């Protein structure tokens, strides 16, 4: 995952996952505690706490709480490069 998806707190690392309803209605979020592993560039491995294929919130976590309704906006994507390099200036 991009490192921006993980919120670190004194009581553990967590992410918000997105629940999309089958019918009408807004998507909601749920907080999940995770165990992180190796960090490579802008990415961090999640070793426990998530199933493959779930959608994870990568920004705006400070404004969220368990069960909050959200609108998914993928116009801006966080850095997710395993080998980032400085921009040439």
The first five atom37 places (N, CA, C, CB, O) and aatype in JSON, in Angstrom:
{
  "aatype": [20, 20, 20, 20, 20, 20, 20, 20, 20, 20, 20, 20, 20, 20, 20, 20, 20, 20, 20, 20, 20, 20, 20, 20, 20, 20, 20, 20, 20, 20, 20, 20, 20, 20, 20, 20, 20, 20, 20, 20, 20, 20, 20, 20, 20, 20, 20, 20, 20, 20, 20, 20, 20, 20, 20, 20, 20, 20, 20, 20, 20, 20, 20, 20, 20, 20, 20, 20, 20, 20, 20, 20, 20, 20, 20, 20, 20, 20, 20, 20, 20, 20, 20, 20, 20, 20, 20, 20, 20],
  "atom_mask": [
    [1, 1, 1, 1, 1],
    [1, 1, 1, 1, 1],
    [1, 1, 1, 1, 1],
    [1, 1, 1, 1, 1],
    [1, 1, 1, 1, 1],
    [1, 1, 1, 1, 1],
    [1, 1, 1, 1, 1],
    [1, 1, 1, 1, 1],
    [1, 1, 1, 1, 1],
    [1, 1, 1, 1, 1],
    [1, 1, 1, 1, 1],
    [1, 1, 1, 1, 1],
    [1, 1, 1, 1, 1],
    [1, 1, 1, 1, 1],
    [1, 1, 1, 1, 1],
    [1, 1, 1, 1, 1],
    [1, 1, 1, 1, 1],
    [1, 1, 1, 1, 1],
    [1, 1, 1, 1, 1],
    [1, 1, 1, 1, 1],
    [1, 1, 1, 1, 1],
    [1, 1, 1, 1, 1],
    [1, 1, 1, 1, 1],
    [1, 1, 1, 1, 1],
    [1, 1, 1, 1, 1],
    [1, 1, 1, 1, 1],
    [1, 1, 1, 1, 1],
    [1, 1, 1, 1, 1],
    [1, 1, 1, 1, 1],
    [1, 1, 1, 1, 1],
    [1, 1, 1, 1, 1],
    [1, 1, 1, 1, 1],
    [1, 1, 1, 1, 1],
    [1, 1, 1, 1, 1],
    [1, 1, 1, 1, 1],
    [1, 1, 1, 1, 1],
    [1, 1, 1, 1, 1],
    [1, 1, 1, 1, 1],
    [1, 1, 1, 1, 1],
    [1, 1, 1, 1, 1],
    [1, 1, 1, 1, 1],
    [1, 1, 1, 1, 1],
    [1, 1, 1, 1, 1],
    [1, 1, 1, 1, 1],
    [1, 1, 1, 1, 1],
    [1, 1, 1, 1, 1],
    [1, 1, 1, 1, 1],
    [1, 1, 1, 1, 1],
    [1, 1, 1, 1, 1],
    [1, 1, 1, 1, 1],
    [1, 1, 1, 1, 1],
    [1, 1, 1, 1, 1],
    [1, 1, 1, 1, 1],
    [1, 1, 1, 1, 1],
    [1, 1, 1, 1, 1],
    [1, 1, 1, 1, 1],
    [1, 1, 1, 1, 1],
    [1, 1, 1, 1, 1],
    [1, 1, 1, 1, 1],
    [1, 1, 1, 1, 1],
    [1, 1, 1, 1, 1],
    [1, 1, 1, 1, 1],
    [1, 1, 1, 1, 1],
    [1, 1, 1, 1, 1],
    [1, 1, 1, 1, 1],
    [1, 1, 1, 1, 1],
    [1, 1, 1, 1, 1],
    [1, 1, 1, 1, 1],
    [1, 1, 1, 1, 1],
    [1, 1, 1, 1, 1],
    [1, 1, 1, 1, 1],
    [1, 1, 1, 1, 1],
    [1, 1, 1, 1, 1],
    [1, 1, 1, 1, 1],
    [1, 1, 1, 1, 1],
    [1, 1, 1, 1, 1],
    [1, 1, 1, 1, 1],
    [1, 1, 1, 1, 1],
    [1, 1, 1, 1, 1],
    [1, 1, 1, 1, 1],
    [1, 1, 1, 1, 1],
    [1, 1, 1, 1, 1],
    [1, 1, 1, 1, 1],
    [1, 1, 1, 1, 1],
    [1, 1, 1, 1, 1],
    [1, 1, 1, 1, 1],
    [1, 1, 1, 1, 1],
    [1, 1, 1, 1, 1],
    [1, 1, 1, 1, 1]
  ],
  "atom_positions": [
    [[0.84, -1.19, 0.0], [0.0, 0.0, 0.0], [0.88, 1.24, 0.0], [-0.95, 0.01, 1.22], [2.03, 1.18, 0.43]],
    [[0.34, 2.36, -0.48], [1.07, 3.62, -0.29], [1.16, 3.9, 1.22], [0.36, 4.8, -1.04], [0.21, 3.64, 1.95]],
    [[2.28, 4.44, 1.67], [2.46, 4.71, 3.1], [1.41, 5.69, 3.62], [3.85, 5.26, 3.36], [1.1, 5.68, 4.81]],
    [[0.86, 6.54, 2.75], [-0.14, 7.51, 3.19], [-1.42, 6.86, 3.65], [-0.44, 8.49, 2.08], [-2.22, 7.5, 4.33]],
    [[-1.65, 5.6, 3.3], [-2.87, 4.9, 3.7], [-2.84, 4.47, 5.17], [-3.08, 3.69, 2.81], [-3.89, 4.23, 5.76]],
    [[-1.65, 4.38, 5.75], [-1.51, 3.86, 7.11], [-1.42, 5.01, 8.11], [-0.26, 2.96, 7.23], [-0.59, 5.91, 7.97]],
    [[-2.29, 4.97, 9.11], [-2.25, 5.94, 10.21], [-1.58, 5.27, 11.4], [-3.7, 6.44, 10.58], [-2.0, 4.21, 11.85]],
    [[-0.52, 5.9, 11.9], [0.2, 5.35, 13.05], [-0.21, 6.08, 14.31], [1.73, 5.46, 12.84], [-0.26, 7.31, 14.35]],
    [[-0.51, 5.32, 15.34], [-0.93, 5.84, 16.64], [-0.22, 5.07, 17.73], [-2.47, 5.75, 16.82], [0.34, 4.01, 17.46]],
    [[-0.22, 5.59, 18.97], [0.43, 4.86, 20.07], [-0.16, 3.46, 20.3], [0.31, 5.66, 21.35], [0.54, 2.58, 20.8]],
    [[-1.42, 3.25, 19.92], [-2.06, 1.96, 20.14], [-2.04, 1.06, 18.91], [-3.47, 2.17, 20.58], [-2.63, -0.02, 18.94]],
    [[-1.37, 1.48, 17.83], [-1.22, 0.61, 16.66], [-1.42, 1.33, 15.34], [-2.17, -0.52, 16.75], [-1.88, 2.47, 15.3]],
    [[-1.07, 0.65, 14.28], [-1.26, 1.15, 12.92], [-2.63, 0.72, 12.41], [-0.13, 0.64, 11.98], [-3.1, -0.38, 12.69]],
    [[-3.27, 1.61, 11.64], [-4.59, 1.28, 11.12], [-4.79, 1.87, 9.74], [-5.67, 1.79, 12.07], [-4.06, 2.77, 9.31]],
    [[-5.79, 1.33, 9.03], [-6.22, 1.85, 7.74], [-7.75, 1.88, 7.74], [-5.67, 0.97, 6.55], [-8.39, 1.21, 8.55]],
    [[-8.32, 2.67, 6.84], [-9.76, 2.65, 6.62], [-10.01, 1.89, 5.33], [-10.36, 4.09, 6.56], [-9.41, 2.19, 4.3]],
    [[-10.91, 0.91, 5.39], [-11.31, 0.18, 4.18], [-12.68, 0.67, 3.76], [-11.3, -1.36, 4.42], [-13.48, 1.12, 4.58]],
    [[-12.95, 0.55, 2.47], [-14.2, 1.04, 1.89], [-15.17, -0.12, 1.7], [-13.94, 1.76, 0.54], [-14.81, -1.15, 1.13]],
    [[-16.41, 0.06, 2.17], [-17.49, -0.9, 1.94], [-18.44, -0.27, 0.93], [-18.25, -1.28, 3.28], [-19.02, 0.78, 1.19]],
    [[-18.58, -0.92, -0.22], [-19.51, -0.43, -1.24], [-20.79, -1.26, -1.17], [-18.88, -0.51, -2.68], [-20.73, -2.48, -1.25]],
    [[-21.94, -0.59, -1.01], [-23.2, -1.35, -0.91], [-23.55, -2.0, -2.25], [-24.34, -0.44, -0.45], [-23.18, -1.49, -3.31]],
    [[-24.27, -3.11, -2.18], [-24.68, -3.8, -3.41], [-25.73, -3.02, -4.17], [-25.2, -5.19, -3.08], [-25.74, -3.02, -5.4]],
    [[-26.62, -2.35, -3.45], [-27.66, -1.58, -4.1], [-27.34, -0.1, -4.09], [-29.0, -1.81, -3.42], [-26.18, 0.3, -4.25]],
    [[-28.36, 0.7, -3.9], [-28.19, 2.14, -3.81], [-27.62, 2.52, -2.45], [-29.53, 2.87, -4.06], [-27.69, 1.74, -1.5]],
    [[-27.08, 3.7, -2.36], [-26.57, 4.18, -1.09], [-25.09, 4.49, -1.17], [-26.83, 3.18, 0.0], [-24.38, 4.02, -2.06]],
    [[-24.62, 5.3, -0.22], [-23.22, 5.71, -0.25], [-22.28, 4.62, 0.25], [-23.03, 6.97, 0.58], [-22.68, 3.72, 1.0]],
    [[-21.05, 4.71, -0.17], [-20.01, 3.83, 0.36], [-19.71, 4.29, 1.79], [-18.71, 3.86, -0.53], [-19.86, 5.47, 2.11]],
    [[-19.29, 3.37, 2.64], [-18.92, 3.69, 4.01], [-17.52, 3.16, 4.29], [-19.95, 3.11, 5.02], [-16.97, 2.38, 3.5]],
    [[-16.95, 3.58, 5.42], [-15.61, 3.12, 5.78], [-15.62, 2.39, 7.11], [-14.64, 4.3, 5.85], [-16.49, 2.6, 7.96]],
    [[-14.64, 1.52, 7.28], [-14.44, 0.8, 8.53], [-12.95, 0.82, 8.84], [-14.99, -0.68, 8.44], [-12.12, 0.62, 7.95]],
    [[-12.62, 1.05, 10.1], [-11.22, 1.09, 10.52], [-10.74, -0.32, 10.81], [-11.04, 2.0, 11.77], [-11.43, -1.1, 11.46]],
    [[-9.54, -0.64, 10.31], [-8.93, -1.95, 10.55], [-7.52, -1.76, 11.06], [-8.94, -2.81, 9.26], [-6.74, -1.0, 10.48]],
    [[-7.18, -2.45, 12.15], [-5.81, -2.41, 12.64], [-4.99, -3.39, 11.81], [-5.74, -2.76, 14.17], [-5.44, -4.49, 11.51]],
    [[-3.78, -2.97, 11.46], [-2.92, -3.77, 10.59], [-1.53, -3.9, 11.21], [-2.83, -3.14, 9.19], [-1.13, -3.12, 12.07]],
    [[-0.82, -4.9, 10.73], [0.59, -5.05, 11.06], [1.36, -4.75, 9.79], [0.91, -6.5, 11.61], [1.12, -5.35, 8.75]],
    [[2.3, -3.81, 9.89], [3.08, -3.43, 8.72], [4.37, -4.23, 8.67], [3.37, -1.92, 8.73], [4.87, -4.72, 9.69]],
    [[4.91, -4.34, 7.47], [6.16, -5.06, 7.26], [7.18, -4.16, 6.59], [5.93, -6.32, 6.41], [7.37, -3.01, 6.99]],
    [[7.82, -4.68, 5.6], [8.91, -3.99, 4.9], [8.41, -2.71, 4.22], [9.54, -4.93, 3.86], [7.33, -2.67, 3.64]],
    [[9.23, -1.68, 4.31], [8.96, -0.41, 3.63], [9.91, -0.32, 2.45], [9.13, 0.82, 4.59], [11.11, -0.54, 2.59]],
    [[9.36, 0.02, 1.29], [10.17, 0.15, 0.08], [9.71, 1.41, -0.65], [10.04, -1.11, -0.84], [8.66, 1.42, -1.29]],
    [[10.5, 2.47, -0.54], [10.14, 3.73, -1.19], [8.89, 4.31, -0.57], [9.94, 3.53, -2.68], [8.84, 4.54, 0.64]],
    [[7.87, 4.55, -1.39], [6.6, 5.11, -0.94], [5.61, 4.02, -0.51], [5.98, 5.95, -2.04], [4.47, 4.33, -0.16]],
    [[6.03, 2.76, -0.53], [5.14, 1.64, -0.25], [5.47, 0.97, 1.07], [5.2, 0.63, -1.38], [6.61, 0.99, 1.52]],
    [[4.44, 0.39, 1.68], [4.63, -0.39, 2.91], [3.84, -1.7, 2.76], [4.16, 0.42, 4.17], [2.71, -1.71, 2.28]],
    [[4.45, -2.78, 3.18], [3.79, -4.08, 3.13], [2.86, -4.22, 4.34], [4.83, -5.25, 3.1], [3.21, -3.81, 5.45]],
    [[1.7, -4.8, 4.12], [0.77, -5.11, 5.21], [0.82, -6.62, 5.39], [-0.71, -4.6, 4.89], [0.46, -7.38, 4.49]],
    [[1.27, -7.05, 6.57], [1.45, -8.49, 6.81], [0.26, -9.12, 7.51], [2.7, -8.72, 7.63], [0.06, -10.33, 7.41]],
    [[-0.55, -8.33, 8.23], [-1.73, -8.84, 8.91], [-2.8, -7.76, 8.95], [-1.39, -9.32, 10.34], [-2.5, -6.58, 9.08]],
    [[-4.06, -8.18, 8.84], [-5.17, -7.26, 9.04], [-5.99, -6.92, 7.82], [-4.66, -6.03, 9.6], [-7.08, -6.37, 7.96]],
    [[-5.5, -7.23, 6.62], [-6.26, -6.95, 5.4], [-6.32, -8.17, 4.51], [-5.63, -5.78, 4.63], [-5.39, -8.98, 4.47]],
    [[-7.44, -8.3, 3.8], [-7.57, -9.33, 2.78], [-7.18, -8.74, 1.44], [-9.02, -9.91, 2.75], [-7.38, -7.54, 1.22]],
    [[-6.63, -9.53, 0.54], [-6.28, -9.02, -0.79], [-7.52, -8.49, -1.52], [-5.6, -10.12, -1.63], [-8.61, -9.07, -1.43]],
    [[-7.34, -7.39, -2.24], [-8.41, -6.86, -3.07], [-9.32, -5.83, -2.42], [-9.23, -7.96, -3.54], [-10.18, -5.28, -3.1]],
    [[-9.16, -5.55, -1.13], [-10.01, -4.55, -0.49], [-9.57, -3.16, -0.93], [-9.96, -4.68, 1.05], [-8.4, -2.94, -1.25]],
    [[-10.51, -2.23, -0.95], [-10.21, -0.85, -1.28], [-9.88, -0.1, -0.01], [-11.4, -0.18, -2.02], [-10.62, -0.18, 0.98]],
    [[-8.75, 0.62, -0.02], [-8.24, 1.3, 1.16], [-8.2, 2.8, 0.9], [-6.85, 0.77, 1.54], [-7.82, 3.23, -0.19]],
    [[-8.58, 3.59, 1.89], [-8.51, 5.05, 1.82], [-7.05, 5.47, 1.92], [-9.37, 5.73, 2.95], [-6.32, 4.99, 2.79]],
    [[-6.6, 6.36, 1.01], [-5.2, 6.77, 1.01], [-4.99, 8.21, 1.44], [-4.61, 6.57, -0.35], [-3.85, 8.64, 1.61]],
    [[-6.06, 8.98, 1.61], [-5.92, 10.35, 2.1], [-7.21, 10.79, 2.76], [-5.55, 11.32, 0.94], [-8.29, 10.27, 2.47]],
    [[-7.09, 11.77, 3.67], [-8.26, 12.3, 4.35], [-8.71, 11.49, 5.56], [-9.38, 12.38, 3.41], [-9.83, 11.68, 6.04]],
    [[-7.85, 10.6, 6.07], [-8.23, 9.73, 7.18], [-8.56, 10.5, 8.45], [-7.12, 8.76, 7.46], [-9.38, 10.05, 9.25]],
    [[-7.94, 11.66, 8.67], [-8.2, 12.44, 9.89], [-9.65, 12.89, 9.99], [-7.28, 13.65, 9.94], [-10.14, 13.16, 11.08]],
    [[-10.33, 12.99, 8.86], [-11.72, 13.44, 8.85], [-12.71, 12.28, 8.97], [-12.0, 14.21, 7.57], [-13.92, 12.51, 9.04]],
    [[-12.23, 11.05, 9.0], [-13.11, 9.88, 8.99], [-13.31, 9.29, 10.37], [-12.55, 8.83, 8.08], [-12.5, 9.46, 11.28]],
    [[-14.43, 8.59, 10.5], [-14.71, 7.79, 11.68], [-15.44, 6.54, 11.23], [-15.56, 8.59, 12.73], [-15.96, 6.48, 10.11]],
    [[-15.47, 5.54, 12.07], [-16.11, 4.26, 11.76], [-17.53, 4.47, 11.24], [-16.13, 3.35, 13.0], [-18.33, 5.16, 11.87]],
    [[-17.83, 3.88, 10.08], [-19.17, 3.92, 9.51], [-19.51, 5.18, 8.73], [-20.14, 3.76, 10.58], [-20.64, 5.31, 8.25]],
    [[-18.57, 6.12, 8.59], [-18.84, 7.37, 7.87], [-19.14, 7.1, 6.4], [-17.66, 8.33, 8.01], [-18.5, 6.26, 5.77]],
    [[-20.11, 7.83, 5.87], [-20.41, 7.75, 4.44], [-19.37, 8.57, 3.69], [-21.87, 8.26, 4.13], [-18.98, 9.65, 4.14]],
    [[-18.92, 8.04, 2.55], [-17.89, 8.73, 1.78], [-18.26, 8.78, 0.3], [-16.54, 8.06, 1.96], [-19.13, 8.04, -0.16]],
    [[-17.58, 9.65, -0.4], [-17.66, 9.7, -1.86], [-16.25, 9.43, -2.36], [-18.22, 11.09, -2.39], [-15.32, 10.15, -1.99]],
    [[-16.08, 8.41, -3.18], [-14.76, 8.04, -3.68], [-14.37, 8.98, -4.81], [-14.74, 6.56, -4.17], [-15.13, 9.18, -5.76]],
    [[-13.17, 9.57, -4.69], [-12.64, 10.48, -5.7], [-11.2, 10.06, -5.97], [-12.73, 11.98, -5.24], [-10.32, 10.26, -5.13]],
    [[-10.96, 9.49, -7.13], [-9.63, 9.0, -7.48], [-8.88, 9.93, -8.43], [-9.75, 7.63, -8.09], [-7.98, 9.48, -9.14]],
    [[-9.24, 11.2, -8.46], [-8.57, 12.14, -9.37], [-7.11, 12.35, -9.02], [-9.29, 13.47, -9.37], [-6.28, 12.48, -9.91]],
    [[-6.78, 12.38, -7.73], [-5.4, 12.56, -7.3], [-4.95, 11.29, -6.61], [-5.26, 13.79, -6.35], [-5.61, 10.8, -5.69]],
    [[-3.83, 10.75, -7.04], [-3.3, 9.52, -6.47], [-2.04, 9.82, -5.66], [-3.0, 8.48, -7.58], [-1.23, 10.65, -6.07]],
    [[-1.86, 9.14, -4.51], [-0.64, 9.37, -3.72], [0.57, 8.73, -4.4], [-0.8, 8.81, -2.3], [0.42, 7.87, -5.27]],
    [[1.75, 9.16, -3.98], [2.98, 8.54, -4.48], [2.97, 7.06, -4.11], [4.25, 9.25, -3.92], [2.66, 6.71, -2.97]],
    [[3.31, 6.22, -5.05], [3.3, 4.78, -4.82], [4.44, 4.13, -5.62], [1.93, 4.16, -5.21], [4.23, 3.2, -6.4]],
    [[5.65, 4.66, -5.41], [6.8, 4.24, -6.18], [7.75, 3.45, -5.27], [7.52, 5.46, -6.8], [8.17, 3.96, -4.23]],
    [[8.1, 2.21, -5.65], [9.0, 1.44, -4.81], [10.44, 1.97, -4.82], [8.99, 0.01, -5.25], [11.23, 1.63, -3.93]],
    [[10.78, 2.79, -5.8], [12.13, 3.35, -5.9], [12.05, 4.83, -6.29], [12.99, 2.56, -6.95], [12.42, 5.18, -7.41]],
    [[11.57, 5.69, -5.41], [11.44, 7.11, -5.78], [12.8, 7.77, -5.95], [10.63, 7.86, -4.73], [13.77, 7.44, -5.27]],
    [[12.85, 8.72, -6.87], [14.06, 9.5, -7.09], [13.69, 10.98, -7.09], [14.75, 9.1, -8.43], [12.56, 11.32, -7.44]],
    [[14.62, 11.86, -6.69], [14.32, 13.29, -6.7], [14.06, 13.79, -8.12], [15.46, 14.07, -6.06], [14.64, 13.29, -9.08]],
    [[13.2, 14.78, -8.22], [12.93, 15.39, -9.52], [14.15, 16.18, -9.97], [11.67, 16.29, -9.46], [14.83, 16.8, -9.15]],
    [[14.42, 16.16, -11.27], [15.53, 16.95, -11.81], [15.16, 18.41, -11.81], [15.9, 16.49, -13.24], [14.06, 18.79, -12.22]],
    [[16.08, 19.24, -11.35], [15.82, 20.69, -11.33], [16.93, 21.39, -12.03], [15.68, 21.23, -9.91], [16.91, 22.62, -12.13]]
  ]
}
